[in-house]
mmCIF file of C-alpha atoms in Angstrom:
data_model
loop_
_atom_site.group_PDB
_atom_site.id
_atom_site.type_symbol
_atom_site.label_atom_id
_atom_site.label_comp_id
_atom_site.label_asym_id
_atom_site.label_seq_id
_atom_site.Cartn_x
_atom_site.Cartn_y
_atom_site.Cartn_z
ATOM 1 C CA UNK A 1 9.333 13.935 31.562
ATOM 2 C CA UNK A 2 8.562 16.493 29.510
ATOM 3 C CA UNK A 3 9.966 15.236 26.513
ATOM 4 C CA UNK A 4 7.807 11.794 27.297
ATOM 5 C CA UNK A 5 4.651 13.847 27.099
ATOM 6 C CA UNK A 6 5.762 15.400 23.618
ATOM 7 C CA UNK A 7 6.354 12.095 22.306
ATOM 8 C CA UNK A 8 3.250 10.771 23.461
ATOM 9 C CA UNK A 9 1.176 13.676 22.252
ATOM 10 C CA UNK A 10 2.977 14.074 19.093
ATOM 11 C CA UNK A 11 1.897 10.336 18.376
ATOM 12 C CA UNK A 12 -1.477 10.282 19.140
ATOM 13 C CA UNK A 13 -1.557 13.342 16.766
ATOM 14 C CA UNK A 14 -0.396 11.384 14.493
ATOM 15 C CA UNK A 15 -2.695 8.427 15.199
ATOM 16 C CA UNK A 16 -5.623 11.201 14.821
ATOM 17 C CA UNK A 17 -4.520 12.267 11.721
ATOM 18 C CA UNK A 18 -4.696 8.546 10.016
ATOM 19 C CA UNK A 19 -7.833 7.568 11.737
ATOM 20 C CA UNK A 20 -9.351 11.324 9.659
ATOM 21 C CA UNK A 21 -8.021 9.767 6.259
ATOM 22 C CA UNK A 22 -8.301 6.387 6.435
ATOM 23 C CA UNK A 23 -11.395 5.641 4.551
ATOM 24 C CA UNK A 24 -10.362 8.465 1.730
ATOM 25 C CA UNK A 25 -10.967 7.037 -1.922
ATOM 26 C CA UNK A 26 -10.413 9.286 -4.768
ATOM 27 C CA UNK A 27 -10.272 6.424 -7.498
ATOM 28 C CA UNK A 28 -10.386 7.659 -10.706
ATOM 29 C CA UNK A 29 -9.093 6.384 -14.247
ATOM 30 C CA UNK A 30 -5.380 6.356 -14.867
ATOM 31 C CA UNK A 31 -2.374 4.571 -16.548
ATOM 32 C CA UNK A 32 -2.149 2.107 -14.108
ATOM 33 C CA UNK A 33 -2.891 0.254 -10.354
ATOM 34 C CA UNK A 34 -0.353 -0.153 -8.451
ATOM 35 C CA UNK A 35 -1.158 -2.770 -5.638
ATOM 36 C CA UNK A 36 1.728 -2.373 -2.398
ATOM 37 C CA UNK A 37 2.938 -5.486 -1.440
ATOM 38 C CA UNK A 38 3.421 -7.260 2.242
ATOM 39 C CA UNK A 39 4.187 -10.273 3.763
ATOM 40 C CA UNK A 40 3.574 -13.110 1.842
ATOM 41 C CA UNK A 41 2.968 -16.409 3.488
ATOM 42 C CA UNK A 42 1.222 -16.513 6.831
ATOM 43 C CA UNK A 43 0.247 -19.121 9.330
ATOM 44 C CA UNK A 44 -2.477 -20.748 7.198
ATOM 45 C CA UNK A 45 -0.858 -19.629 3.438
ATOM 46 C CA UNK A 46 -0.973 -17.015 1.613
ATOM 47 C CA UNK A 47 -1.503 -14.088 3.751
ATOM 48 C CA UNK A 48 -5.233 -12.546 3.732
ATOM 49 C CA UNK A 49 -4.413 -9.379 3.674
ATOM 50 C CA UNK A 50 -1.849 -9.535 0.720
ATOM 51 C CA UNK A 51 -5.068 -11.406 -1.135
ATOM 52 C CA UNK A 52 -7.069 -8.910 -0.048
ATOM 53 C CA UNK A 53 -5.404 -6.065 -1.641
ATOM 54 C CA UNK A 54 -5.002 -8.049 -4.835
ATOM 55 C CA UNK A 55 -8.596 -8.928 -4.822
ATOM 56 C CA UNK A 56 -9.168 -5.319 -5.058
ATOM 57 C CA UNK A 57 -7.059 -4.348 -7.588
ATOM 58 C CA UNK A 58 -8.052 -6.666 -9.804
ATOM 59 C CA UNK A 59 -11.251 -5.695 -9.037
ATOM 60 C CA UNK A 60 -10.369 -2.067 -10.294
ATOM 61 C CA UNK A 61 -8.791 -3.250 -13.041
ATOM 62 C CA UNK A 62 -11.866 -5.133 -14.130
ATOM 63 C CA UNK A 63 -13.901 -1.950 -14.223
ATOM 64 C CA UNK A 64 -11.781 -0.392 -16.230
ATOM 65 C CA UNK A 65 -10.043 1.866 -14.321
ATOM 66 C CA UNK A 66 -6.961 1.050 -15.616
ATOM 67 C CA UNK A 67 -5.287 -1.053 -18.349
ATOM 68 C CA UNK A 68 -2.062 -2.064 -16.143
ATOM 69 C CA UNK A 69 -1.482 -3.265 -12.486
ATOM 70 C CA UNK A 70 2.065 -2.995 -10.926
ATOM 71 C CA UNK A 71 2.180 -5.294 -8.516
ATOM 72 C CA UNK A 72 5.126 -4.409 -6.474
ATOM 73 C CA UNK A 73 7.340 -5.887 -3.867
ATOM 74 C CA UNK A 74 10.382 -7.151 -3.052
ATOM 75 C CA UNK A 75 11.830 -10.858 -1.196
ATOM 76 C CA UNK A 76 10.302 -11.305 2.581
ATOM 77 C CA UNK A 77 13.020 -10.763 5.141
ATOM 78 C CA UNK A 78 11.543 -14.111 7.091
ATOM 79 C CA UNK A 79 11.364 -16.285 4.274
ATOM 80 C CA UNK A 80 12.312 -14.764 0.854
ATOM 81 C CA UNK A 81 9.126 -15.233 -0.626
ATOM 82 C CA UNK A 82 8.808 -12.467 -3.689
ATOM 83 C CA UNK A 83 5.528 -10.558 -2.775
ATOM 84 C CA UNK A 84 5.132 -8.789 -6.424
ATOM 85 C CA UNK A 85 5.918 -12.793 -7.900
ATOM 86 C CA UNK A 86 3.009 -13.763 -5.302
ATOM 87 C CA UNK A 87 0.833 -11.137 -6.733
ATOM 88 C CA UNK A 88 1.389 -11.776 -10.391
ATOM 89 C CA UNK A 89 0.473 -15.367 -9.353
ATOM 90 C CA UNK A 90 -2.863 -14.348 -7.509
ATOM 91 C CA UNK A 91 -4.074 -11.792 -10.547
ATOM 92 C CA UNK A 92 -3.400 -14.148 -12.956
ATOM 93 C CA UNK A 93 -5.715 -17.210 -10.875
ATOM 94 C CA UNK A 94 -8.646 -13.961 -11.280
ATOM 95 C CA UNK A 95 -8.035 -14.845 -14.907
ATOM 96 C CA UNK A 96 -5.824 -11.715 -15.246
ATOM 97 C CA UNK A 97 -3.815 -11.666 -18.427
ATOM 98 C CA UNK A 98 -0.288 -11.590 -17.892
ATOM 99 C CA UNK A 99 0.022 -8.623 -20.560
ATOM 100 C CA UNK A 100 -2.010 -6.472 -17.980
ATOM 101 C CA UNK A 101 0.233 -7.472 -15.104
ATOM 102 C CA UNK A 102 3.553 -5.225 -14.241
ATOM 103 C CA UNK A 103 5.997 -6.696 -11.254
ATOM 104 C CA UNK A 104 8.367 -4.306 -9.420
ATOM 105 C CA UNK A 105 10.584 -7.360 -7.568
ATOM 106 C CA UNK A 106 13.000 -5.002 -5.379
ATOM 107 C CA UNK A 107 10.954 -3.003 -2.472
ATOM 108 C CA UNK A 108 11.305 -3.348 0.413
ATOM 109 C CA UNK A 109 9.320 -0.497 1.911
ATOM 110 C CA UNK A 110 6.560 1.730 1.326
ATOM 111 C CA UNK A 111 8.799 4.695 -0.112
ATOM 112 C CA UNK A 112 10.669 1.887 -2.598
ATOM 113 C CA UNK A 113 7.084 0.310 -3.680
ATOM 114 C CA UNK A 114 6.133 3.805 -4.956
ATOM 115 C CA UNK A 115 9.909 4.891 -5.981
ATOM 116 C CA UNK A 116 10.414 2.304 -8.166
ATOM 117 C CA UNK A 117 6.930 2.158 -9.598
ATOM 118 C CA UNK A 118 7.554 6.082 -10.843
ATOM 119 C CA UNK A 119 10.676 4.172 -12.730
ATOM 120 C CA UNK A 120 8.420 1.522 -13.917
ATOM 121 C CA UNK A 121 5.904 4.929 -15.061
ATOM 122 C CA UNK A 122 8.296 6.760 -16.476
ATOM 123 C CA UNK A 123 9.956 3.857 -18.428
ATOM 124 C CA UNK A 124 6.649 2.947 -19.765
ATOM 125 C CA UNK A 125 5.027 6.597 -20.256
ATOM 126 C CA UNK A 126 2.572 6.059 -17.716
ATOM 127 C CA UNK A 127 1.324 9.689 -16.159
ATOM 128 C CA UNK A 128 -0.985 8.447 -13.790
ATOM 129 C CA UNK A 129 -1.617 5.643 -10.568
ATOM 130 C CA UNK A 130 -4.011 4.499 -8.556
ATOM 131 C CA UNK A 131 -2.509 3.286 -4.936
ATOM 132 C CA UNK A 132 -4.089 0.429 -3.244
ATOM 133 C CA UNK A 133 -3.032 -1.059 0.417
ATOM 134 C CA UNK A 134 -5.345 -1.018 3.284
ATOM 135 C CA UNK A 135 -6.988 1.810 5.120
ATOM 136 C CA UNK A 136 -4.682 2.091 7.871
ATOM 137 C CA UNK A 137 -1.749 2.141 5.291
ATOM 138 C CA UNK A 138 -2.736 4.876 2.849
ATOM 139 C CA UNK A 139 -2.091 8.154 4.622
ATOM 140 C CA UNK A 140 1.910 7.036 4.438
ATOM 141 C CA UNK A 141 1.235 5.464 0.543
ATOM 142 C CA UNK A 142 -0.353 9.242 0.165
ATOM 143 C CA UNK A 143 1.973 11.315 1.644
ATOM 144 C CA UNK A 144 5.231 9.174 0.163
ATOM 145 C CA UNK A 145 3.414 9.770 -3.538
ATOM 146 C CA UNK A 146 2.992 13.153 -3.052
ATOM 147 C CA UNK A 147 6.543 13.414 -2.381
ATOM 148 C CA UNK A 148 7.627 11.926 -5.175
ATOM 149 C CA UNK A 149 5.444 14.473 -7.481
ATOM 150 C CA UNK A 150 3.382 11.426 -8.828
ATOM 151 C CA UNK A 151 -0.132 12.113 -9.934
ATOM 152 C CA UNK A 152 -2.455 9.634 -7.791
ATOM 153 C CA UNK A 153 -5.605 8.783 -6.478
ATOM 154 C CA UNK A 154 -6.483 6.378 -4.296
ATOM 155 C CA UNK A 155 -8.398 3.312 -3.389
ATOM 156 C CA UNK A 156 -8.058 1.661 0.005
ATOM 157 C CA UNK A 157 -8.968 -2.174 0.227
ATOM 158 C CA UNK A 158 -12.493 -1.796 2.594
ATOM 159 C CA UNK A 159 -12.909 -5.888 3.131
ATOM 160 C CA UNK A 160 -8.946 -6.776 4.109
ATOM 161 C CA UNK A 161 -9.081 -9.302 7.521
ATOM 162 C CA UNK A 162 -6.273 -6.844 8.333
ATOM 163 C CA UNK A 163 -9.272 -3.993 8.668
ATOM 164 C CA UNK A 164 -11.919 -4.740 11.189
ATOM 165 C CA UNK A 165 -13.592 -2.447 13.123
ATOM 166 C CA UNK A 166 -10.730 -2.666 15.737
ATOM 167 C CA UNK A 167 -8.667 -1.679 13.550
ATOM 168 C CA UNK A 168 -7.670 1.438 15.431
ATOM 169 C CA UNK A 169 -6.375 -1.048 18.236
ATOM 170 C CA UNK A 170 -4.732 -3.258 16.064
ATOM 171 C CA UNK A 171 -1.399 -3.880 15.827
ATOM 172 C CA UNK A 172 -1.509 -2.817 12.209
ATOM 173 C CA UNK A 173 -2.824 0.577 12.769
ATOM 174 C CA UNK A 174 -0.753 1.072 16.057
ATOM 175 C CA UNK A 175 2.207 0.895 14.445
ATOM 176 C CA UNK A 176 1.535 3.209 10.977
ATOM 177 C CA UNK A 177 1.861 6.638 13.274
ATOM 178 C CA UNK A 178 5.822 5.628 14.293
ATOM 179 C CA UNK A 179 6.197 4.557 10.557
ATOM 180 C CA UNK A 180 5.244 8.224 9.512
ATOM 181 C CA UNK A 181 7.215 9.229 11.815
ATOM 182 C CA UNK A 182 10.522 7.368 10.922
ATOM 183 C CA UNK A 183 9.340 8.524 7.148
ATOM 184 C CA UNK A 184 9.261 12.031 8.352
ATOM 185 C CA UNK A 185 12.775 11.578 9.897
ATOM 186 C CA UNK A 186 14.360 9.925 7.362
ATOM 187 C CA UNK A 187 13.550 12.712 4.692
ATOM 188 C CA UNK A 188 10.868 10.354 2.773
ATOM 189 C CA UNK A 189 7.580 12.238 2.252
#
């Protein structure tokens, strides 16, 4: 029993501390956007939310504040789809140039998207990255960069369907305390 109240505290502190950071933007100019993939076909198409978080990196991108976007993700486990190949596709319909447009194919996770765009940074000479994913989903994109000694700000997507003012019941955001969690666990952040 008492172990089931530990649990049950230690996640809702957990919940508490995303619901304090999730509307934290500290965008700034740097080397390059980095947009996080997910899931890309839904019900309907292309999923909103994916859309919405390349909507707003292009929209960063426009205003200058930087000269690359990484767009990275690896092949859906339900259907293979390639989420970075899905958000090349997307940037370049905003009229994105393709010369302004990185892909990181192979992630599969939070930790890889940001792993293997430090490879991409280092590769290229890039020093600096500005994160974008949706509210509920920066804390982990935050604490995963920090980890991995990269210098970042960040700019969570405010208008994603996935983000709603019930967010904090949501599936979405319900979930993101037992993925810090299994982050902590597993050694990555």
């Amino acid at each position: 029993m008492l172990l089931v109240v530990f649990l049950v505290l230690g996640y809702l502190g957990v919940a508490f501390y995303l619901g304090t950071q999730v509307n934290t933007d500290t965008r700034r100019q740097t080397d390059a956007i980095v947009v996080l993939g997910a899931r890309v076909n839904h019900k309907t198409g292309i999923n909103p939310c994916l859309k919405a978080r390349v909507n707003h990196g292009v929209k960063l991108w426009e205003n200058q504040y930087a000269p690359l976007l990484i767009m990275s993700g690896g092949n859906d486990l339900e259907d293979g789809a390639n989420e970075a190949e899905a958000m090349f596709k997307l940037a370049r319909q905003a009229d994105v140039p393709a010369s302004a447009v990185l892909r990181e194919r192979e992630a599969h996770s939070t930790y890889e998207n940001l792993l293997f765009t430090r490879k991409i940074m280092q590769q290229k000479g890039l020093k600096t990255l500005l994160i974008v994913t949706e509210n509920y989903h920066m804390p982990r994109a935050a604490l995963i960069a920090e980890e991995l000694g990269l210098n970042y700000a960040v700019s969570p997507v405010q208008d994603s369907p996935c983000w709603t003012r019930w967010t904090f019941l949501s599936r979405y955001f319900l979930r993101e305390p037992l993925a810090l969690i299994k982050n902590k666990i597993s050694g990555h952040w």
